[in-house]
Amino acid sequence: MTSPETFAALLDDAAVRRIALANALTDEDASLDAETAYEVQRLVVGKRVARGAHLVGAKLGLTSAAKQRQMQVSDPLYGRLTSDMVLDPSQPVDLDRFIHVRAEPEIGFVIGDVIAAPATIAGVLAATDSVFAAIELIDSRYDGFRFRLPDVIADNASSAGVLVGSVARRPSDVGDLRLLGVVVRRNGVVAGTAAGAAALGHPAQAVAWLVDRLASRGESLEPGSVVLSGGLTDALPLERGTVVSVEIEGLGTVEVRA
Ligand code: OOG
Ligand code: MG
């Protein structure tokens, strides 16, 4: 059995050198399970922190049917967001920072209070300071984004970048998050549509799932954490010369230019 340290070093090296791993970890070692993969993730995130980044929050992945279908993995997962991933939407993205980056629309949360487990939708909403429109940039460290669940857990859920929209509102001011319309455009042309309910039925349900998973490991979300509740449509490859915009009802538009 390959050690978590060895896997973490492989993934970190792929991210730093921008060279995808030809094989998934589960191709090398079929015994890698989700629990061990979260330990690899912890080590991978620790390497970013050792280089000077700090934790800013967490993200859910594979919370929508669209994403599960696109990635051929049918379980949600979570990863960690670090300060070096937060990008300024007013600046074009430097594609050289990535291997084969994709953009996806998400509803983000800023958590104001500790959320007790088992968490509920109402409990998450009560503890939320604000919600916002976000674009997540994902950049799998595996060739062709080919992975099984433990591989993508170990790879910190493909986390690579976050662009935060400029509108932040209390959840009680935006109405039912399940019903918020979401329109994704590539160079002005509609490329995807969804509603908030695409994320596990309710974006706050995705956050509740995260809180419970963290609690099962003795962890919790710090007040002030940013949480992305999961991609609502298929992710779009972000190529040079493209603009991807995400408009969410009541939350404005956030855009990424490459
Ligand atoms: C895994 C990360 C999924 C989401 O929002 O579903 C994710 C991937 O698709 O590479 O971030
Ligand atoms: Mg995502």
PDB file of C-alpha atoms and ligand atoms in Angstrom:
ATOM      1  CA  MET A   1       0.000   0.000   0.000  1.00  0.00           C
ATOM      2  CA  THR A   2       1.373   3.388  -1.025  1.00  0.00           C
ATOM      3  CA  SER A   3       1.587   5.864   1.858  1.00  0.00           C
ATOM      4  CA  PRO A   4      -0.619   8.991   2.049  1.00  0.00           C
ATOM      5  CA  GLU A   5       2.601  11.051   2.111  1.00  0.00           C
ATOM      6  CA  THR A   6       3.731   9.589  -1.207  1.00  0.00           C
ATOM      7  CA  PHE A   7       0.366  10.275  -2.841  1.00  0.00           C
ATOM      8  CA  ALA A   8       0.285  13.814  -1.441  1.00  0.00           C
ATOM      9  CA  ALA A   9       3.749  14.511  -2.835  1.00  0.00           C
ATOM     10  CA  LEU A  10       2.687  13.272  -6.292  1.00  0.00           C
ATOM     11  CA  LEU A  11      -0.416  15.471  -6.334  1.00  0.00           C
ATOM     12  CA  ASP A  12       1.372  18.540  -5.015  1.00  0.00           C
ATOM     13  CA  ASP A  13       4.146  18.136  -7.542  1.00  0.00           C
ATOM     14  CA  ALA A  14       1.592  17.847 -10.383  1.00  0.00           C
ATOM     15  CA  ALA A  15      -0.104  21.057  -9.207  1.00  0.00           C
ATOM     16  CA  VAL A  16       3.147  22.991  -8.813  1.00  0.00           C
ATOM     17  CA  ARG A  17       4.592  21.830 -12.160  1.00  0.00           C
ATOM     18  CA  ARG A  18       1.212  22.031 -13.975  1.00  0.00           C
ATOM     19  CA  ILE A  19       1.634  18.514 -15.325  1.00  0.00           C
ATOM     20  CA  ALA A  20      -1.287  16.132 -14.943  1.00  0.00           C
ATOM     21  CA  LEU A  21      -0.692  12.662 -13.548  1.00  0.00           C
ATOM     22  CA  ALA A  22      -1.166  10.072 -16.290  1.00  0.00           C
ATOM     23  CA  ASN A  23      -2.776   7.624 -13.884  1.00  0.00           C
ATOM     24  CA  ALA A  24      -5.266   8.021 -11.085  1.00  0.00           C
ATOM     25  CA  LEU A  25      -4.045   6.939  -7.626  1.00  0.00           C
ATOM     26  CA  THR A  26      -6.590   4.103  -7.603  1.00  0.00           C
ATOM     27  CA  ASP A  27      -4.954   2.736 -10.760  1.00  0.00           C
ATOM     28  CA  GLU A  28      -1.709   2.438  -8.781  1.00  0.00           C
ATOM     29  CA  ASP A  29      -3.305   1.240  -5.566  1.00  0.00           C
ATOM     30  CA  ALA A  30      -6.859  -0.109  -5.702  1.00  0.00           C
ATOM     31  CA  SER A  31      -7.000  -0.229  -1.893  1.00  0.00           C
ATOM     32  CA  LEU A  32      -7.110   3.581  -1.568  1.00  0.00           C
ATOM     33  CA  ASP A  33     -10.424   4.314   0.164  1.00  0.00           C
ATOM     34  CA  ALA A  34     -12.254   7.580   0.830  1.00  0.00           C
ATOM     35  CA  GLU A  35     -11.063   7.820   4.437  1.00  0.00           C
ATOM     36  CA  THR A  36      -7.401   7.504   3.480  1.00  0.00           C
ATOM     37  CA  ALA A  37      -7.993   9.875   0.582  1.00  0.00           C
ATOM     38  CA  TYR A  38      -9.166  12.596   3.001  1.00  0.00           C
ATOM     39  CA  GLU A  39      -5.894  12.088   4.857  1.00  0.00           C
ATOM     40  CA  VAL A  40      -4.028  12.612   1.554  1.00  0.00           C
ATOM     41  CA  GLN A  41      -6.130  15.757   1.006  1.00  0.00           C
ATOM     42  CA  ARG A  42      -5.157  17.064   4.448  1.00  0.00           C
ATOM     43  CA  LEU A  43      -1.487  16.618   3.558  1.00  0.00           C
ATOM     44  CA  VAL A  44      -1.921  18.241   0.124  1.00  0.00           C
ATOM     45  CA  VAL A  45      -3.627  21.289   1.651  1.00  0.00           C
ATOM     46  CA  GLY A  46      -0.924  21.392   4.337  1.00  0.00           C
ATOM     47  CA  LYS A  47       1.702  21.817   1.608  1.00  0.00           C
ATOM     48  CA  ARG A  48      -0.101  24.913   0.284  1.00  0.00           C
ATOM     49  CA  VAL A  49      -0.325  26.282   3.802  1.00  0.00           C
ATOM     50  CA  ALA A  50       3.387  25.590   4.330  1.00  0.00           C
ATOM     51  CA  ARG A  51       4.046  27.752   1.232  1.00  0.00           C
ATOM     52  CA  GLY A  52       2.225  30.677   2.844  1.00  0.00           C
ATOM     53  CA  ALA A  53      -1.481  30.249   1.984  1.00  0.00           C
ATOM     54  CA  HIS A  54      -4.118  30.143   4.697  1.00  0.00           C
ATOM     55  CA  LEU A  55      -7.437  28.337   4.886  1.00  0.00           C
ATOM     56  CA  VAL A  56     -10.409  30.438   3.815  1.00  0.00           C
ATOM     57  CA  GLY A  57     -13.106  27.783   3.801  1.00  0.00           C
ATOM     58  CA  ALA A  58     -14.356  24.696   2.058  1.00  0.00           C
ATOM     59  CA  LYS A  59     -16.145  23.529  -1.059  1.00  0.00           C
ATOM     60  CA  LEU A  60     -18.584  20.835  -1.925  1.00  0.00           C
ATOM     61  CA  GLY A  61     -18.167  18.846  -5.093  1.00  0.00           C
ATOM     62  CA  LEU A  62     -20.455  16.596  -7.109  1.00  0.00           C
ATOM     63  CA  THR A  63     -23.609  17.814  -5.377  1.00  0.00           C
ATOM     64  CA  SER A  64     -25.584  18.153  -8.629  1.00  0.00           C
ATOM     65  CA  ALA A  65     -26.836  15.539 -11.079  1.00  0.00           C
ATOM     66  CA  ALA A  66     -25.172  17.512 -13.894  1.00  0.00           C
ATOM     67  CA  LYS A  67     -21.730  17.292 -12.278  1.00  0.00           C
ATOM     68  CA  GLN A  68     -22.135  13.667 -11.195  1.00  0.00           C
ATOM     69  CA  ARG A  69     -23.042  12.731 -14.749  1.00  0.00           C
ATOM     70  CA  GLN A  70     -20.217  14.769 -16.279  1.00  0.00           C
ATOM     71  CA  MET A  71     -17.567  13.299 -13.963  1.00  0.00           C
ATOM     72  CA  GLN A  72     -19.055   9.775 -13.740  1.00  0.00           C
ATOM     73  CA  VAL A  73     -18.848   9.836  -9.945  1.00  0.00           C
ATOM     74  CA  SER A  74     -22.102   9.589  -8.000  1.00  0.00           C
ATOM     75  CA  ASP A  75     -21.130  10.740  -4.484  1.00  0.00           C
ATOM     76  CA  PRO A  76     -20.559  14.251  -3.140  1.00  0.00           C
ATOM     77  CA  LEU A  77     -17.224  15.139  -1.587  1.00  0.00           C
ATOM     78  CA  TYR A  78     -15.562  18.161  -0.045  1.00  0.00           C
ATOM     79  CA  GLY A  79     -12.281  19.988  -0.315  1.00  0.00           C
ATOM     80  CA  ARG A  80     -10.556  22.977   1.265  1.00  0.00           C
ATOM     81  CA  LEU A  81     -10.230  26.487  -0.137  1.00  0.00           C
ATOM     82  CA  THR A  82      -7.020  28.396   0.515  1.00  0.00           C
ATOM     83  CA  SER A  83      -6.209  32.103   0.140  1.00  0.00           C
ATOM     84  CA  ASP A  84      -3.988  31.543  -2.908  1.00  0.00           C
ATOM     85  CA  MET A  85      -7.052  30.263  -4.826  1.00  0.00           C
ATOM     86  CA  VAL A  86      -9.041  33.495  -4.447  1.00  0.00           C
ATOM     87  CA  LEU A  87      -8.839  35.435  -7.721  1.00  0.00           C
ATOM     88  CA  ASP A  88      -9.852  39.000  -8.600  1.00  0.00           C
ATOM     89  CA  PRO A  89     -12.760  38.929 -11.113  1.00  0.00           C
ATOM     90  CA  SER A  90     -11.662  42.296 -12.537  1.00  0.00           C
ATOM     91  CA  GLN A  91      -8.407  40.766 -13.823  1.00  0.00           C
ATOM     92  CA  PRO A  92      -8.002  38.183 -16.606  1.00  0.00           C
ATOM     93  CA  VAL A  93      -7.021  34.759 -15.318  1.00  0.00           C
ATOM     94  CA  ASP A  94      -3.482  33.644 -16.076  1.00  0.00           C
ATOM     95  CA  LEU A  95      -4.012  30.240 -17.709  1.00  0.00           C
ATOM     96  CA  ASP A  96      -0.355  29.360 -17.129  1.00  0.00           C
ATOM     97  CA  ARG A  97      -1.254  28.829 -13.475  1.00  0.00           C
ATOM     98  CA  PHE A  98      -3.350  25.802 -14.443  1.00  0.00           C
ATOM     99  CA  ILE A  99      -3.217  22.486 -16.298  1.00  0.00           C
ATOM    100  CA  HIS A 100      -6.631  22.340 -18.042  1.00  0.00           C
ATOM    101  CA  VAL A 101      -8.873  24.591 -16.014  1.00  0.00           C
ATOM    102  CA  ARG A 102     -12.687  24.538 -16.135  1.00  0.00           C
ATOM    103  CA  ALA A 103     -15.231  27.049 -14.784  1.00  0.00           C
ATOM    104  CA  GLU A 104     -18.509  26.267 -13.028  1.00  0.00           C
ATOM    105  CA  PRO A 105     -21.354  28.260 -11.438  1.00  0.00           C
ATOM    106  CA  GLU A 106     -21.888  27.994  -7.693  1.00  0.00           C
ATOM    107  CA  ILE A 107     -23.800  29.582  -4.848  1.00  0.00           C
ATOM    108  CA  GLY A 108     -21.373  30.600  -2.104  1.00  0.00           C
ATOM    109  CA  PHE A 109     -21.952  31.092   1.609  1.00  0.00           C
ATOM    110  CA  VAL A 110     -20.135  33.135   4.234  1.00  0.00           C
ATOM    111  CA  ILE A 111     -20.682  31.343   7.527  1.00  0.00           C
ATOM    112  CA  GLY A 112     -21.166  33.639  10.526  1.00  0.00           C
ATOM    113  CA  ASP A 113     -21.641  31.229  13.420  1.00  0.00           C
ATOM    114  CA  VAL A 114     -20.638  27.725  14.367  1.00  0.00           C
ATOM    115  CA  ILE A 115     -23.179  25.232  12.971  1.00  0.00           C
ATOM    116  CA  ALA A 116     -23.945  22.292  15.236  1.00  0.00           C
ATOM    117  CA  ALA A 117     -24.130  18.762  13.804  1.00  0.00           C
ATOM    118  CA  PRO A 118     -26.421  17.169  12.799  1.00  0.00           C
ATOM    119  CA  ALA A 119     -27.015  20.236  10.667  1.00  0.00           C
ATOM    120  CA  THR A 120     -30.294  21.241   9.048  1.00  0.00           C
ATOM    121  CA  ILE A 121     -31.158  23.618   6.209  1.00  0.00           C
ATOM    122  CA  ALA A 122     -32.718  26.017   8.734  1.00  0.00           C
ATOM    123  CA  GLY A 123     -29.660  25.794  10.979  1.00  0.00           C
ATOM    124  CA  VAL A 124     -27.295  26.539   8.098  1.00  0.00           C
ATOM    125  CA  LEU A 125     -29.379  29.494   6.922  1.00  0.00           C
ATOM    126  CA  ALA A 126     -29.581  30.920  10.449  1.00  0.00           C
ATOM    127  CA  ALA A 127     -25.781  30.719  10.782  1.00  0.00           C
ATOM    128  CA  THR A 128     -25.094  32.232   7.335  1.00  0.00           C
ATOM    129  CA  ASP A 129     -23.972  35.859   7.096  1.00  0.00           C
ATOM    130  CA  SER A 130     -24.358  36.125   3.341  1.00  0.00           C
ATOM    131  CA  VAL A 131     -24.733  34.233   0.082  1.00  0.00           C
ATOM    132  CA  PHE A 132     -23.110  35.237  -3.188  1.00  0.00           C
ATOM    133  CA  ALA A 133     -22.686  34.163  -6.827  1.00  0.00           C
ATOM    134  CA  ALA A 134     -19.374  32.460  -7.492  1.00  0.00           C
ATOM    135  CA  ILE A 135     -17.374  30.892 -10.256  1.00  0.00           C
ATOM    136  CA  GLU A 136     -15.227  28.001  -9.181  1.00  0.00           C
ATOM    137  CA  LEU A 137     -12.181  27.089 -11.259  1.00  0.00           C
ATOM    138  CA  ILE A 138     -11.377  23.410 -11.100  1.00  0.00           C
ATOM    139  CA  ASP A 139      -8.147  21.931 -12.402  1.00  0.00           C
ATOM    140  CA  SER A 140      -7.862  18.206 -11.839  1.00  0.00           C
ATOM    141  CA  ARG A 141      -4.349  16.995 -11.326  1.00  0.00           C
ATOM    142  CA  TYR A 142      -5.328  13.854 -13.318  1.00  0.00           C
ATOM    143  CA  ASP A 143      -5.077  13.621 -17.074  1.00  0.00           C
ATOM    144  CA  GLY A 144      -8.427  14.238 -18.762  1.00  0.00           C
ATOM    145  CA  PHE A 145     -10.172  14.750 -15.382  1.00  0.00           C
ATOM    146  CA  ARG A 146     -10.311  10.928 -15.172  1.00  0.00           C
ATOM    147  CA  PHE A 147     -10.715   9.842 -11.557  1.00  0.00           C
ATOM    148  CA  ARG A 148     -12.717   7.756  -9.117  1.00  0.00           C
ATOM    149  CA  LEU A 149     -14.094   9.161  -5.870  1.00  0.00           C
ATOM    150  CA  PRO A 150     -10.971   8.516  -3.698  1.00  0.00           C
ATOM    151  CA  ASP A 151      -8.725  10.078  -6.366  1.00  0.00           C
ATOM    152  CA  VAL A 152     -10.665  13.325  -6.505  1.00  0.00           C
ATOM    153  CA  ILE A 153     -10.953  13.490  -2.702  1.00  0.00           C
ATOM    154  CA  ALA A 154      -7.174  13.171  -2.453  1.00  0.00           C
ATOM    155  CA  ASP A 155      -6.786  15.899  -5.101  1.00  0.00           C
ATOM    156  CA  ASN A 156      -8.654  18.355  -2.850  1.00  0.00           C
ATOM    157  CA  ALA A 157     -11.738  18.052  -5.061  1.00  0.00           C
ATOM    158  CA  SER A 158      -9.873  19.541  -8.071  1.00  0.00           C
ATOM    159  CA  SER A 159      -9.847  22.935  -6.271  1.00  0.00           C
ATOM    160  CA  ALA A 160      -7.894  25.629  -8.070  1.00  0.00           C
ATOM    161  CA  GLY A 161      -9.636  29.011  -8.025  1.00  0.00           C
ATOM    162  CA  VAL A 162     -12.603  30.995  -6.742  1.00  0.00           C
ATOM    163  CA  LEU A 163     -14.104  34.221  -8.091  1.00  0.00           C
ATOM    164  CA  VAL A 164     -16.552  35.878  -5.734  1.00  0.00           C
ATOM    165  CA  GLY A 165     -19.378  38.046  -7.089  1.00  0.00           C
ATOM    166  CA  SER A 166     -19.718  41.573  -5.758  1.00  0.00           C
ATOM    167  CA  VAL A 167     -23.257  41.141  -4.357  1.00  0.00           C
ATOM    168  CA  ALA A 168     -23.478  39.589  -0.866  1.00  0.00           C
ATOM    169  CA  ARG A 169     -26.960  39.260   0.658  1.00  0.00           C
ATOM    170  CA  ARG A 170     -28.464  37.720   3.750  1.00  0.00           C
ATOM    171  CA  PRO A 171     -30.257  34.501   2.779  1.00  0.00           C
ATOM    172  CA  SER A 172     -33.534  35.884   4.190  1.00  0.00           C
ATOM    173  CA  ASP A 173     -33.307  38.741   1.668  1.00  0.00           C
ATOM    174  CA  VAL A 174     -32.927  36.550  -1.415  1.00  0.00           C
ATOM    175  CA  GLY A 175     -35.902  34.256  -0.954  1.00  0.00           C
ATOM    176  CA  ASP A 176     -35.919  30.524  -1.545  1.00  0.00           C
ATOM    177  CA  LEU A 177     -32.404  29.506  -2.581  1.00  0.00           C
ATOM    178  CA  ARG A 178     -33.792  26.404  -4.301  1.00  0.00           C
ATOM    179  CA  LEU A 179     -35.631  28.538  -6.816  1.00  0.00           C
ATOM    180  CA  LEU A 180     -32.896  30.987  -7.799  1.00  0.00           C
ATOM    181  CA  GLY A 181     -32.386  30.920 -11.546  1.00  0.00           C
ATOM    182  CA  VAL A 182     -28.815  30.432 -12.793  1.00  0.00           C
ATOM    183  CA  VAL A 183     -27.641  31.326 -16.312  1.00  0.00           C
ATOM    184  CA  VAL A 184     -24.123  30.540 -17.539  1.00  0.00           C
ATOM    185  CA  ARG A 185     -22.848  32.244 -20.681  1.00  0.00           C
ATOM    186  CA  ARG A 186     -19.725  31.677 -22.731  1.00  0.00           C
ATOM    187  CA  ASN A 187     -18.813  34.742 -24.799  1.00  0.00           C
ATOM    188  CA  GLY A 188     -22.353  36.000 -24.322  1.00  0.00           C
ATOM    189  CA  VAL A 189     -24.051  32.810 -25.513  1.00  0.00           C
ATOM    190  CA  VAL A 190     -26.079  30.756 -23.041  1.00  0.00           C
ATOM    191  CA  ALA A 191     -24.107  27.594 -22.249  1.00  0.00           C
ATOM    192  CA  GLY A 192     -26.022  26.268 -19.254  1.00  0.00           C
ATOM    193  CA  THR A 193     -28.995  26.948 -17.002  1.00  0.00           C
ATOM    194  CA  ALA A 194     -29.964  25.646 -13.569  1.00  0.00           C
ATOM    195  CA  ALA A 195     -31.698  26.513 -10.325  1.00  0.00           C
ATOM    196  CA  GLY A 196     -30.307  26.481  -6.787  1.00  0.00           C
ATOM    197  CA  ALA A 197     -32.064  23.186  -6.093  1.00  0.00           C
ATOM    198  CA  ALA A 198     -29.551  21.455  -8.378  1.00  0.00           C
ATOM    199  CA  ALA A 199     -27.198  21.274  -5.349  1.00  0.00           C
ATOM    200  CA  LEU A 200     -28.551  18.363  -3.253  1.00  0.00           C
ATOM    201  CA  GLY A 201     -32.074  19.816  -3.467  1.00  0.00           C
ATOM    202  CA  HIS A 202     -31.062  23.013  -1.609  1.00  0.00           C
ATOM    203  CA  PRO A 203     -27.647  24.723  -1.486  1.00  0.00           C
ATOM    204  CA  ALA A 204     -27.920  24.904   2.320  1.00  0.00           C
ATOM    205  CA  GLN A 205     -28.436  21.122   2.352  1.00  0.00           C
ATOM    206  CA  ALA A 206     -25.039  20.810   0.700  1.00  0.00           C
ATOM    207  CA  VAL A 207     -23.531  22.942   3.479  1.00  0.00           C
ATOM    208  CA  ALA A 208     -25.352  20.809   6.088  1.00  0.00           C
ATOM    209  CA  TRP A 209     -23.856  17.673   4.504  1.00  0.00           C
ATOM    210  CA  LEU A 210     -20.404  19.245   4.783  1.00  0.00           C
ATOM    211  CA  VAL A 211     -20.936  20.207   8.437  1.00  0.00           C
ATOM    212  CA  ASP A 212     -21.935  16.620   9.281  1.00  0.00           C
ATOM    213  CA  ARG A 213     -18.987  15.119   7.410  1.00  0.00           C
ATOM    214  CA  LEU A 214     -16.566  17.468   9.137  1.00  0.00           C
ATOM    215  CA  ALA A 215     -18.136  16.688  12.517  1.00  0.00           C
ATOM    216  CA  SER A 216     -17.604  12.964  11.920  1.00  0.00           C
ATOM    217  CA  ARG A 217     -13.870  13.798  11.734  1.00  0.00           C
ATOM    218  CA  GLY A 218     -13.958  16.062  14.781  1.00  0.00           C
ATOM    219  CA  GLU A 219     -13.738  19.178  12.597  1.00  0.00           C
ATOM    220  CA  SER A 220     -15.994  22.197  12.057  1.00  0.00           C
ATOM    221  CA  LEU A 221     -16.310  25.315   9.926  1.00  0.00           C
ATOM    222  CA  GLU A 222     -14.734  28.374  11.502  1.00  0.00           C
ATOM    223  CA  PRO A 223     -16.969  31.479  11.580  1.00  0.00           C
ATOM    224  CA  GLY A 224     -15.948  33.575   8.584  1.00  0.00           C
ATOM    225  CA  SER A 225     -15.483  30.517   6.361  1.00  0.00           C
ATOM    226  CA  VAL A 226     -16.412  30.732   2.703  1.00  0.00           C
ATOM    227  CA  VAL A 227     -18.250  27.635   1.468  1.00  0.00           C
ATOM    228  CA  LEU A 228     -19.033  26.802  -2.156  1.00  0.00           C
ATOM    229  CA  SER A 229     -22.083  24.544  -2.358  1.00  0.00           C
ATOM    230  CA  GLY A 230     -21.169  22.766  -5.607  1.00  0.00           C
ATOM    231  CA  GLY A 231     -21.323  23.261  -9.368  1.00  0.00           C
ATOM    232  CA  LEU A 232     -24.895  23.649 -10.652  1.00  0.00           C
ATOM    233  CA  THR A 233     -24.258  22.828 -14.340  1.00  0.00           C
ATOM    234  CA  ASP A 234     -21.544  21.035 -16.301  1.00  0.00           C
ATOM    235  CA  ALA A 235     -18.167  22.745 -15.932  1.00  0.00           C
ATOM    236  CA  LEU A 236     -16.930  24.590 -19.053  1.00  0.00           C
ATOM    237  CA  PRO A 237     -13.317  24.456 -20.256  1.00  0.00           C
ATOM    238  CA  LEU A 238     -11.802  27.919 -19.804  1.00  0.00           C
ATOM    239  CA  GLU A 239      -9.808  28.633 -22.941  1.00  0.00           C
ATOM    240  CA  ARG A 240      -7.782  31.646 -23.986  1.00  0.00           C
ATOM    241  CA  GLY A 241     -10.002  34.452 -25.267  1.00  0.00           C
ATOM    242  CA  THR A 242     -13.141  33.215 -23.516  1.00  0.00           C
ATOM    243  CA  VAL A 243     -15.337  34.972 -21.014  1.00  0.00           C
ATOM    244  CA  VAL A 244     -17.581  32.832 -18.826  1.00  0.00           C
ATOM    245  CA  SER A 245     -20.253  34.684 -16.878  1.00  0.00           C
ATOM    246  CA  VAL A 246     -22.589  33.380 -14.200  1.00  0.00           C
ATOM    247  CA  GLU A 247     -25.782  35.276 -13.423  1.00  0.00           C
ATOM    248  CA  ILE A 248     -27.814  34.207 -10.405  1.00  0.00           C
ATOM    249  CA  GLU A 249     -31.209  35.646  -9.597  1.00  0.00           C
ATOM    250  CA  GLY A 250     -30.871  38.300  -6.891  1.00  0.00           C
ATOM    251  CA  LEU A 251     -27.094  37.792  -6.641  1.00  0.00           C
ATOM    252  CA  GLY A 252     -25.876  39.551  -9.758  1.00  0.00           C
ATOM    253  CA  THR A 253     -23.279  38.406 -12.272  1.00  0.00           C
ATOM    254  CA  VAL A 254     -19.711  37.224 -11.793  1.00  0.00           C
ATOM    255  CA  GLU A 255     -17.410  36.823 -14.728  1.00  0.00           C
ATOM    256  CA  VAL A 256     -14.101  35.158 -15.524  1.00  0.00           C
ATOM    257  CA  ARG A 257     -11.945  36.230 -18.472  1.00  0.00           C
ATOM    258  CA  ALA A 258      -9.067  34.187 -19.814  1.00  0.00           C
TER     259      ALA A 258
HETATM  260  C1  OOG B   1     -14.419  17.540  -9.071  1.00  0.00           C
HETATM  261  C2  OOG B   1     -14.833  18.780  -8.327  1.00  0.00           C
HETATM  262  C3  OOG B   1     -16.313  18.972  -8.422  1.00  0.00           C
HETATM  263  C4  OOG B   1     -18.222  20.564  -8.081  1.00  0.00           C
HETATM  264  O1  OOG B   1     -18.599  21.708  -7.821  1.00  0.00           O
HETATM  265  O2  OOG B   1     -18.998  19.664  -8.384  1.00  0.00           O
HETATM  266  C5  OOG B   1     -16.773  20.316  -8.026  1.00  0.00           C
HETATM  267  C6  OOG B   1     -14.298  17.779 -10.552  1.00  0.00           C
HETATM  268  O3  OOG B   1     -15.316  17.925 -11.225  1.00  0.00           O
HETATM  269  O4  OOG B   1     -13.160  17.788 -11.051  1.00  0.00           O
HETATM  270  O5  OOG B   1     -16.049  21.220  -7.688  1.00  0.00           O
HETATM  271 MG    MG B   2     -17.126  23.152  -7.777  1.00  0.00          MG
END
